[in-house]
Short mmCIF file of C-alpha atoms in Angstrom, two decimals:
data_model
loop_
_atom_site.label_atom_id
_atom_site.label_comp_id
_atom_site.label_asym_id
_atom_site.label_seq_id
_atom_site.Cartn_x
_atom_site.Cartn_y
_atom_site.Cartn_z
CA UNK A 1 23.27 16.47 -116.73
CA UNK A 2 24.48 17.69 -113.47
CA UNK A 3 27.91 19.31 -112.85
CA UNK A 4 29.48 16.19 -111.50
CA UNK A 5 28.28 14.38 -114.51
CA UNK A 6 29.74 16.86 -116.85
CA UNK A 7 32.98 16.64 -115.08
CA UNK A 8 33.14 12.85 -115.47
CA UNK A 9 32.26 13.22 -119.18
CA UNK A 10 34.99 15.75 -119.67
CA UNK A 11 37.44 13.50 -117.89
CA UNK A 12 36.43 10.64 -119.95
CA UNK A 13 36.83 12.67 -123.23
CA UNK A 14 40.41 13.78 -122.05
CA UNK A 15 41.20 10.29 -121.23
CA UNK A 16 40.06 9.03 -124.54
CA UNK A 17 42.02 11.86 -126.35
CA UNK A 18 45.25 10.88 -124.37
CA UNK A 19 44.85 7.27 -125.37
CA UNK A 20 44.45 8.33 -129.08
CA UNK A 21 47.84 10.50 -129.07
CA UNK A 22 49.57 7.51 -127.06
CA UNK A 23 48.34 5.06 -129.87
CA UNK A 24 49.40 7.33 -132.45
CA UNK A 25 52.88 7.94 -131.06
CA UNK A 26 53.37 3.87 -130.49
CA UNK A 27 52.50 3.39 -134.28
CA UNK A 28 55.82 3.19 -136.25
CA UNK A 29 56.25 4.80 -139.58
CA UNK A 30 56.70 2.05 -142.19
CA UNK A 31 59.75 1.03 -143.91
CA UNK A 32 59.63 -0.11 -147.58
CA UNK A 33 62.00 -2.46 -149.23
CA UNK A 34 61.69 -3.22 -152.97
CA UNK A 35 63.61 -6.01 -154.46
CA UNK A 36 63.94 -5.50 -158.10
CA UNK A 37 65.14 -8.07 -160.64
CA UNK A 38 66.64 -7.32 -163.91
CA UNK A 39 65.09 -8.96 -167.11
CA UNK A 40 63.27 -11.53 -165.06
CA UNK A 41 60.25 -12.82 -166.99
CA UNK A 42 56.83 -13.65 -165.91
CA UNK A 43 57.42 -17.32 -166.21
CA UNK A 44 60.91 -17.52 -164.57
CA UNK A 45 59.75 -18.23 -160.90
CA UNK A 46 58.10 -21.29 -159.30
CA UNK A 47 55.51 -18.92 -158.18
CA UNK A 48 54.44 -18.17 -161.60
CA UNK A 49 54.64 -21.65 -163.01
CA UNK A 50 58.22 -22.39 -163.75
CA UNK A 51 58.68 -26.20 -163.25
CA UNK A 52 62.30 -26.46 -162.44
CA UNK A 53 63.34 -23.24 -161.01
CA UNK A 54 64.20 -23.02 -157.27
CA UNK A 55 63.58 -19.79 -155.37
CA UNK A 56 62.61 -20.71 -151.65
CA UNK A 57 63.01 -17.17 -150.17
CA UNK A 58 60.77 -15.55 -152.97
CA UNK A 59 58.19 -18.55 -152.48
CA UNK A 60 58.15 -17.73 -148.74
CA UNK A 61 57.28 -13.96 -149.48
CA UNK A 62 54.49 -15.36 -151.95
CA UNK A 63 53.35 -17.64 -148.93
CA UNK A 64 53.37 -14.85 -146.55
CA UNK A 65 51.85 -12.21 -148.92
CA UNK A 66 49.98 -11.53 -152.11
CA UNK A 67 50.77 -12.43 -155.79
CA UNK A 68 49.75 -10.03 -158.65
CA UNK A 69 48.92 -11.53 -162.03
CA UNK A 70 48.56 -8.38 -163.92
CA UNK A 71 51.49 -6.01 -162.78
CA UNK A 72 53.14 -3.89 -165.51
CA UNK A 73 56.32 -2.43 -165.82
CA UNK A 74 56.72 1.32 -166.74
CA UNK A 75 58.48 0.28 -169.91
CA UNK A 76 59.80 -2.65 -171.50
CA UNK A 77 63.56 -1.68 -171.17
CA UNK A 78 65.88 -0.72 -168.23
CA UNK A 79 66.44 3.04 -168.21
CA UNK A 80 62.75 4.16 -168.66
CA UNK A 81 61.40 1.43 -166.43
CA UNK A 82 63.68 2.48 -163.76
CA UNK A 83 62.59 6.04 -164.33
CA UNK A 84 59.02 5.19 -163.96
CA UNK A 85 59.62 3.58 -160.62
CA UNK A 86 61.32 6.23 -159.01
CA UNK A 87 59.20 9.03 -160.34
CA UNK A 88 55.72 7.27 -160.69
CA UNK A 89 55.43 8.80 -164.08
CA UNK A 90 55.43 7.42 -167.57
CA UNK A 91 58.87 7.84 -168.93
CA UNK A 92 57.92 9.99 -171.97
CA UNK A 93 56.89 12.68 -169.31
CA UNK A 94 60.45 12.91 -167.70
CA UNK A 95 62.41 12.82 -171.05
CA UNK A 96 63.73 9.15 -170.53
CA UNK A 97 63.17 8.52 -174.30
CA UNK A 98 65.31 8.74 -177.55
CA UNK A 99 64.51 11.08 -180.32
CA UNK A 100 66.13 8.56 -182.87
CA UNK A 101 63.82 6.80 -185.22
CA UNK A 102 63.70 2.92 -185.48
CA UNK A 103 65.90 0.97 -185.85
CA UNK A 104 68.46 3.36 -184.95
CA UNK A 105 66.50 4.09 -181.72
CA UNK A 106 67.85 0.70 -180.37
CA UNK A 107 71.28 2.32 -179.92
CA UNK A 108 69.98 5.06 -177.43
CA UNK A 109 66.97 3.36 -175.67
CA UNK A 110 69.09 3.31 -172.41
CA UNK A 111 71.99 5.13 -170.98
CA UNK A 112 75.49 4.18 -172.07
CA UNK A 113 78.89 4.64 -170.67
CA UNK A 114 79.29 7.55 -173.09
CA UNK A 115 75.85 9.07 -172.24
CA UNK A 116 76.21 12.60 -170.91
CA UNK A 117 72.34 12.86 -169.87
CA UNK A 118 70.38 11.31 -167.09
CA UNK A 119 67.14 11.48 -165.34
CA UNK A 120 66.22 15.27 -165.29
CA UNK A 121 66.94 17.13 -162.10
CA UNK A 122 63.54 18.62 -162.27
CA UNK A 123 62.04 15.35 -161.58
CA UNK A 124 60.73 14.40 -157.92
CA UNK A 125 62.00 11.07 -156.98
CA UNK A 126 61.12 8.79 -154.10
CA UNK A 127 64.14 9.93 -152.37
CA UNK A 128 63.51 13.74 -152.77
CA UNK A 129 59.81 13.22 -151.63
CA UNK A 130 60.92 11.21 -148.71
CA UNK A 131 63.37 13.80 -147.01
CA UNK A 132 60.76 16.07 -145.47
CA UNK A 133 59.55 12.75 -143.61
CA UNK A 134 62.87 12.13 -142.23
CA UNK A 135 63.30 8.85 -144.07
CA UNK A 136 66.67 7.34 -144.96
CA UNK A 137 66.55 6.47 -148.72
CA UNK A 138 69.06 4.07 -150.57
CA UNK A 139 69.68 2.35 -153.65
CA UNK A 140 71.79 -0.79 -153.67
CA UNK A 141 72.35 -2.32 -157.09
CA UNK A 142 71.98 -1.16 -160.78
CA UNK A 143 70.72 2.44 -161.13
CA UNK A 144 70.94 3.18 -164.97
CA UNK A 145 69.40 6.64 -164.87
CA UNK A 146 72.71 8.62 -165.80
CA UNK A 147 76.13 8.87 -164.24
CA UNK A 148 77.39 12.41 -165.05
CA UNK A 149 75.75 14.35 -162.48
CA UNK A 150 72.79 12.04 -162.31
CA UNK A 151 73.56 9.41 -159.93
CA UNK A 152 71.17 8.56 -157.08
CA UNK A 153 72.82 11.03 -154.56
CA UNK A 154 72.07 13.74 -157.26
CA UNK A 155 68.47 12.72 -157.43
CA UNK A 156 67.40 12.61 -153.74
CA UNK A 157 68.63 9.41 -152.55
CA UNK A 158 70.95 9.37 -149.35
CA UNK A 159 73.12 6.46 -150.26
CA UNK A 160 73.99 4.50 -153.30
CA UNK A 161 76.11 1.29 -153.81
CA UNK A 162 76.12 -0.29 -157.27
CA UNK A 163 76.52 0.07 -161.08
CA UNK A 164 75.60 3.16 -162.90
CA UNK A 165 74.52 0.99 -165.77
CA UNK A 166 74.20 -2.62 -166.93
CA UNK A 167 77.11 -5.07 -166.59
CA UNK A 168 77.01 -5.65 -170.34
CA UNK A 169 78.06 -1.89 -171.00
CA UNK A 170 81.65 -2.34 -170.47
CA UNK A 171 84.70 -4.31 -171.24
CA UNK A 172 85.06 -6.20 -169.06
CA UNK A 173 82.98 -7.79 -167.84
CA UNK A 174 81.23 -8.10 -171.13
CA UNK A 175 83.61 -10.24 -173.48
CA UNK A 176 84.15 -7.43 -175.94
CA UNK A 177 86.22 -7.85 -179.01
CA UNK A 178 87.02 -5.21 -181.39
CA UNK A 179 84.79 -2.30 -179.70
CA UNK A 180 86.59 -2.51 -176.33
CA UNK A 181 88.22 0.80 -176.92
CA UNK A 182 84.71 2.58 -176.60
CA UNK A 183 83.52 0.89 -173.48
CA UNK A 184 85.85 0.94 -170.32
CA UNK A 185 85.29 -1.54 -167.51
CA UNK A 186 82.17 -1.26 -165.71
CA UNK A 187 82.69 0.64 -162.36
CA UNK A 188 81.11 0.03 -158.94
CA UNK A 189 80.26 3.28 -157.19
CA UNK A 190 79.80 4.11 -153.53
CA UNK A 191 77.81 7.42 -153.52
CA UNK A 192 79.81 9.35 -156.16
CA UNK A 193 83.20 7.58 -155.92
CA UNK A 194 84.30 4.77 -157.90
CA UNK A 195 85.27 1.88 -155.38
CA UNK A 196 86.05 -1.06 -157.96
CA UNK A 197 86.63 -0.99 -161.75
CA UNK A 198 85.94 -3.16 -163.52
CA UNK A 199 83.29 -4.88 -161.43
CA UNK A 200 83.89 -8.44 -160.18
CA UNK A 201 80.54 -9.97 -161.04
CA UNK A 202 81.20 -13.11 -158.86
CA UNK A 203 81.34 -11.09 -155.63
CA UNK A 204 78.64 -8.23 -156.64
CA UNK A 205 75.49 -10.05 -155.20
CA UNK A 206 77.24 -10.76 -152.11
CA UNK A 207 78.44 -7.31 -151.72
CA UNK A 208 74.98 -5.96 -152.40
CA UNK A 209 73.57 -8.12 -149.53
CA UNK A 210 76.10 -6.75 -147.07
CA UNK A 211 75.40 -3.20 -148.19
CA UNK A 212 71.83 -3.68 -147.74
CA UNK A 213 72.18 -5.01 -144.30
CA UNK A 214 74.59 -2.28 -143.38
CA UNK A 215 71.93 0.46 -144.68
CA UNK A 216 69.28 -1.13 -142.47
CA UNK A 217 71.54 -1.00 -139.47
CA UNK A 218 72.35 2.74 -139.99
CA UNK A 219 68.70 3.65 -140.44
CA UNK A 220 67.76 1.70 -137.00
CA UNK A 221 70.85 3.39 -135.44
CA UNK A 222 69.56 6.81 -136.67
CA UNK A 223 66.19 6.01 -135.52
CA UNK A 224 64.74 6.74 -139.08
CA UNK A 225 62.37 4.71 -141.18
CA UNK A 226 63.85 3.84 -144.54
CA UNK A 227 63.29 3.03 -148.13
CA UNK A 228 65.49 0.57 -149.69
CA UNK A 229 65.66 -0.50 -153.22
CA UNK A 230 67.76 -3.57 -153.78
CA UNK A 231 68.30 -3.45 -157.56
CA UNK A 232 69.89 -6.73 -158.64
CA UNK A 233 71.82 -6.94 -161.78
CA UNK A 234 70.66 -10.67 -162.12
CA UNK A 235 69.27 -11.99 -164.59
CA UNK A 236 70.61 -9.57 -167.25
CA UNK A 237 73.23 -10.80 -169.64
CA UNK A 238 76.01 -11.67 -169.38
CA UNK A 239 74.79 -13.99 -166.65
CA UNK A 240 76.77 -14.56 -163.67
CA UNK A 241 76.87 -16.30 -160.38
CA UNK A 242 79.16 -16.61 -157.36
CA UNK A 243 81.00 -20.28 -157.71
CA UNK A 244 79.10 -21.24 -154.59
CA UNK A 245 76.04 -21.03 -156.62
CA UNK A 246 77.23 -22.65 -159.87
CA UNK A 247 75.74 -25.87 -161.35
CA UNK A 248 73.04 -25.79 -158.58
CA UNK A 249 70.00 -25.46 -160.93
CA UNK A 250 68.92 -27.96 -163.70
CA UNK A 251 68.05 -24.80 -165.69
CA UNK A 252 71.93 -24.00 -165.85
CA UNK A 253 73.46 -20.51 -165.33
CA UNK A 254 70.42 -18.47 -165.53
CA UNK A 255 68.79 -20.77 -162.84
CA UNK A 256 71.99 -20.43 -160.72
CA UNK A 257 71.78 -16.72 -161.00
CA UNK A 258 68.16 -16.68 -159.68
CA UNK A 259 69.19 -18.89 -156.79
CA UNK A 260 72.04 -16.36 -155.95
CA UNK A 261 69.55 -13.40 -155.99
CA UNK A 262 66.98 -15.53 -154.00
CA UNK A 263 69.48 -16.14 -151.31
CA UNK A 264 70.29 -12.54 -151.14
CA UNK A 265 66.55 -11.76 -150.58
CA UNK A 266 66.38 -14.35 -147.86
CA UNK A 267 69.39 -12.80 -146.12
CA UNK A 268 67.91 -9.16 -146.21
CA UNK A 269 64.33 -10.60 -144.98
CA UNK A 270 66.30 -12.47 -142.29
CA UNK A 271 67.92 -9.26 -141.13
CA UNK A 272 64.57 -7.44 -141.11
CA UNK A 273 63.22 -10.07 -138.70
CA UNK A 274 66.30 -10.31 -136.52
CA UNK A 275 66.19 -6.33 -136.08
CA UNK A 276 62.27 -6.65 -135.15
CA UNK A 277 61.17 -4.87 -138.35
CA UNK A 278 59.29 -7.36 -140.21
CA UNK A 279 55.85 -6.31 -139.20
CA UNK A 280 56.89 -2.58 -139.86
CA UNK A 281 58.03 -3.11 -143.31
CA UNK A 282 56.25 -3.30 -146.69
CA UNK A 283 58.09 -5.66 -148.94
CA UNK A 284 57.97 -5.76 -152.73
CA UNK A 285 59.39 -8.09 -155.26
CA UNK A 286 59.17 -7.46 -158.95
CA UNK A 287 61.40 -7.15 -162.23
CA UNK A 288 62.16 -4.14 -164.52
CA UNK A 289 60.95 -5.64 -167.70
CA UNK A 290 60.36 -8.99 -169.24
CA UNK A 291 62.93 -11.53 -170.25
CA UNK A 292 65.21 -11.16 -173.17
CA UNK A 293 64.18 -14.51 -174.85
CA UNK A 294 66.42 -13.75 -178.12
CA UNK A 295 69.28 -14.69 -175.69
CA UNK A 296 67.98 -18.40 -175.99
CA UNK A 297 68.88 -20.44 -172.79
CA UNK A 298 70.34 -17.31 -171.22
CA UNK A 299 67.52 -15.00 -171.64
CA UNK A 300 64.82 -16.06 -169.28
CA UNK A 301 61.15 -16.96 -169.68
CA UNK A 302 58.03 -15.14 -170.13
CA UNK A 303 55.55 -18.13 -169.77
CA UNK A 304 52.80 -18.06 -172.21
CA UNK A 305 53.01 -14.35 -172.73
CA UNK A 306 53.92 -13.16 -176.16
CA UNK A 307 56.86 -10.99 -176.90
CA UNK A 308 59.98 -10.07 -174.82
CA UNK A 309 62.14 -7.31 -173.46
CA UNK A 310 62.00 -4.22 -175.50
CA UNK A 311 58.49 -4.91 -176.85
CA UNK A 312 55.10 -3.75 -175.53
CA UNK A 313 53.75 -7.12 -176.10
CA UNK A 314 52.67 -8.70 -172.68
CA UNK A 315 55.96 -10.53 -172.54
CA UNK A 316 57.98 -7.48 -172.63
CA UNK A 317 55.94 -5.51 -169.67
CA UNK A 318 53.88 -7.82 -167.56
CA UNK A 319 55.90 -8.70 -164.54
CA UNK A 320 55.84 -11.04 -161.53
CA UNK A 321 54.85 -9.01 -158.46
CA UNK A 322 54.76 -10.13 -154.85
CA UNK A 323 54.32 -8.03 -151.85
CA UNK A 324 54.36 -9.01 -148.08
CA UNK A 325 53.59 -7.14 -144.87
CA UNK A 326 52.65 -9.17 -141.75
CA UNK A 327 49.24 -7.99 -140.14
CA UNK A 328 48.53 -5.88 -143.19
CA UNK A 329 48.69 -8.15 -146.14
CA UNK A 330 46.69 -11.37 -146.08
CA UNK A 331 49.07 -14.39 -146.61
CA UNK A 332 48.55 -16.61 -149.57
CA UNK A 333 46.37 -14.17 -151.60
CA UNK A 334 46.25 -13.53 -155.27
CA UNK A 335 45.01 -10.36 -157.17
CA UNK A 336 44.23 -9.95 -160.75
CA UNK A 337 43.82 -6.28 -160.53
CA UNK A 338 45.74 -4.18 -163.11
CA UNK A 339 48.67 -2.31 -161.29
CA UNK A 340 51.86 -0.66 -162.45
CA UNK A 341 55.47 -0.29 -161.29
CA UNK A 342 54.43 3.41 -161.21
CA UNK A 343 52.26 2.98 -158.31
CA UNK A 344 55.21 2.37 -156.06
CA UNK A 345 55.97 5.92 -155.54
CA UNK A 346 52.30 6.93 -154.72
CA UNK A 347 52.07 3.86 -152.16
CA UNK A 348 55.32 4.91 -150.48
CA UNK A 349 54.24 8.31 -150.13
CA UNK A 350 50.85 7.41 -148.79
CA UNK A 351 52.60 5.30 -146.17
CA UNK A 352 54.95 8.17 -145.07
CA UNK A 353 51.98 10.56 -145.06
CA UNK A 354 53.80 12.66 -147.65
CA UNK A 355 51.41 14.35 -150.27
CA UNK A 356 52.07 13.75 -154.04
CA UNK A 357 53.72 16.72 -155.91
CA UNK A 358 51.15 19.05 -156.81
CA UNK A 359 52.97 20.62 -159.73
CA UNK A 360 53.04 17.55 -161.97
CA UNK A 361 50.92 14.59 -163.31
CA UNK A 362 51.78 11.50 -161.27
CA UNK A 363 50.49 8.36 -163.29
CA UNK A 364 50.73 5.89 -160.50
CA UNK A 365 48.14 5.20 -157.88
CA UNK A 366 48.27 4.23 -154.20
CA UNK A 367 48.20 0.41 -154.54
CA UNK A 368 47.80 -0.30 -150.88
CA UNK A 369 43.91 -1.21 -151.16
CA UNK A 370 44.81 -3.82 -153.84
CA UNK A 371 47.40 -5.26 -151.53
CA UNK A 372 45.11 -5.42 -148.81
CA UNK A 373 42.32 -6.85 -151.15
CA UNK A 374 39.65 -4.02 -150.21
CA UNK A 375 39.44 -2.21 -153.44
CA UNK A 376 40.62 -1.95 -157.17
CA UNK A 377 43.70 -0.23 -158.31
CA UNK A 378 42.11 2.92 -159.64
CA UNK A 379 43.80 2.15 -163.16
CA UNK A 380 41.15 2.49 -165.96
CA UNK A 381 43.61 2.92 -168.48
CA UNK A 382 47.52 2.08 -168.62
CA UNK A 383 49.61 3.54 -171.61
CA UNK A 384 52.34 1.49 -172.88
CA UNK A 385 55.16 3.57 -174.65
CA UNK A 386 58.14 2.84 -176.63
CA UNK A 387 60.35 5.86 -176.19
CA UNK A 388 58.06 8.67 -177.72
CA UNK A 389 55.62 6.46 -179.25
CA UNK A 390 52.29 5.15 -177.77
CA UNK A 391 52.40 1.58 -178.74
CA UNK A 392 49.57 -0.23 -176.49
CA UNK A 393 46.88 0.86 -174.27
CA UNK A 394 45.32 -1.44 -171.56
CA UNK A 395 41.74 -0.48 -170.71
CA UNK A 396 40.13 -2.59 -168.22
CA UNK A 397 40.09 -6.20 -169.62
CA UNK A 398 41.08 -5.20 -173.10
CA UNK A 399 44.40 -4.16 -174.72
CA UNK A 400 44.58 -2.29 -178.07
CA UNK A 401 48.00 -2.31 -179.95
CA UNK A 402 48.30 0.81 -181.86
CA UNK A 403 51.78 0.08 -183.38
CA UNK A 404 53.88 -2.89 -183.41
CA UNK A 405 57.10 -1.86 -181.63
CA UNK A 406 60.04 -4.18 -182.54
CA UNK A 407 62.45 -6.02 -180.02
CA UNK A 408 65.57 -4.66 -178.95
CA UNK A 409 68.51 -5.60 -181.38
CA UNK A 410 70.87 -8.48 -180.79
CA UNK A 411 73.98 -7.28 -178.69
CA UNK A 412 76.48 -7.84 -181.42
CA UNK A 413 74.33 -5.59 -183.66
CA UNK A 414 73.92 -3.04 -181.06
CA UNK A 415 77.64 -2.80 -180.37
CA UNK A 416 78.61 -2.52 -183.89
CA UNK A 417 75.90 0.05 -184.66
CA UNK A 418 77.12 1.94 -181.44
CA UNK A 419 80.75 1.81 -182.72
CA UNK A 420 79.64 2.88 -186.22
CA UNK A 421 77.73 5.90 -184.87
CA UNK A 422 80.45 7.04 -182.57
CA UNK A 423 82.91 6.98 -185.38
CA UNK A 424 80.92 8.63 -187.92
CA UNK A 425 78.32 10.88 -186.38
CA UNK A 426 79.05 14.49 -186.25
CA UNK A 427 77.50 14.44 -182.55
CA UNK A 428 80.42 12.76 -181.48
CA UNK A 429 83.33 14.63 -183.24
#
């Protein structure tokens, strides 16, 4: 080629390179919002077959996104499940287990008001990992991974508003009788400060909604991408709903509670749209573990799945999971791929262009190929623990139960056991 042709080719290459840089700078770093229900069963939503429940905003997410039918919690109970979500690891790796044998272990499977431990500070959370990428990270709602030097701000997250543990772990709001002296009223924290005690459950979800909206506004004002975990307390017992939502559902109070949570989800989604963030935000909805069906009409529905919260039967660990992202996830799709709550951390880090921690095992997989419908999940095995004990293994389309792991004890039995243990154990003298 002649000199003029070479110059023309060089200009073409430079122009193409400039266009590439310009396009890259125009692409926004995606945001992630995770809506996490508490004790919501596989069969509690109309999207998963419930005949009378109403949840129009979750239904809208389902219509605009993908429904997973084989999505698993990291554990069948609150604290270890949430540990798996924020670390991407099997809870036994991070120490969110009890060393007590069954059935005494039922008293120590989650963090209680008197617990001195928490998620170890050596663990790398989503909040920790996103800091170098200039993300704003927040948790609005229930934490349940420790409150003595182990609140979300102590574990890498920029902002926290919510309960340190479940609403049944305090008197009030739990209707305690003779054991109220060992459990103070459940507090509400803003970062590391108590702003309300005891919690007013009738206004709690409304407060979460407002806090979520304000968190998004601050991130937009700071020109930062964000990760927001909206961790609702509904539908854990004792059930509650704002008076405006009472007697709205033919299911009774649990249906009312789901409608209130669904309304909050709709408000957050509307705010994302109003801020022009809908197409820049991956939204995920799921639950921490299965429904606690021992609570009868207050305990939720696991559909046709055997077992319940606290067990490694499918009813304790298989959860509803819906994801939406306009332009990325095809609307109205269904996936039967096996995926896990532990996949959330690797997925978020992949979107943020942040490498996985290299000094530890991460059990989760990037599930964006599943959500896009272009590949499988990468999970050949999923290991299901109850505390330190490996109880079941999922392998492809098979599941082996190695040990029958019993359900959580009824709350009255738990409370009596805790009171007895604190009164008589040398560990608390």
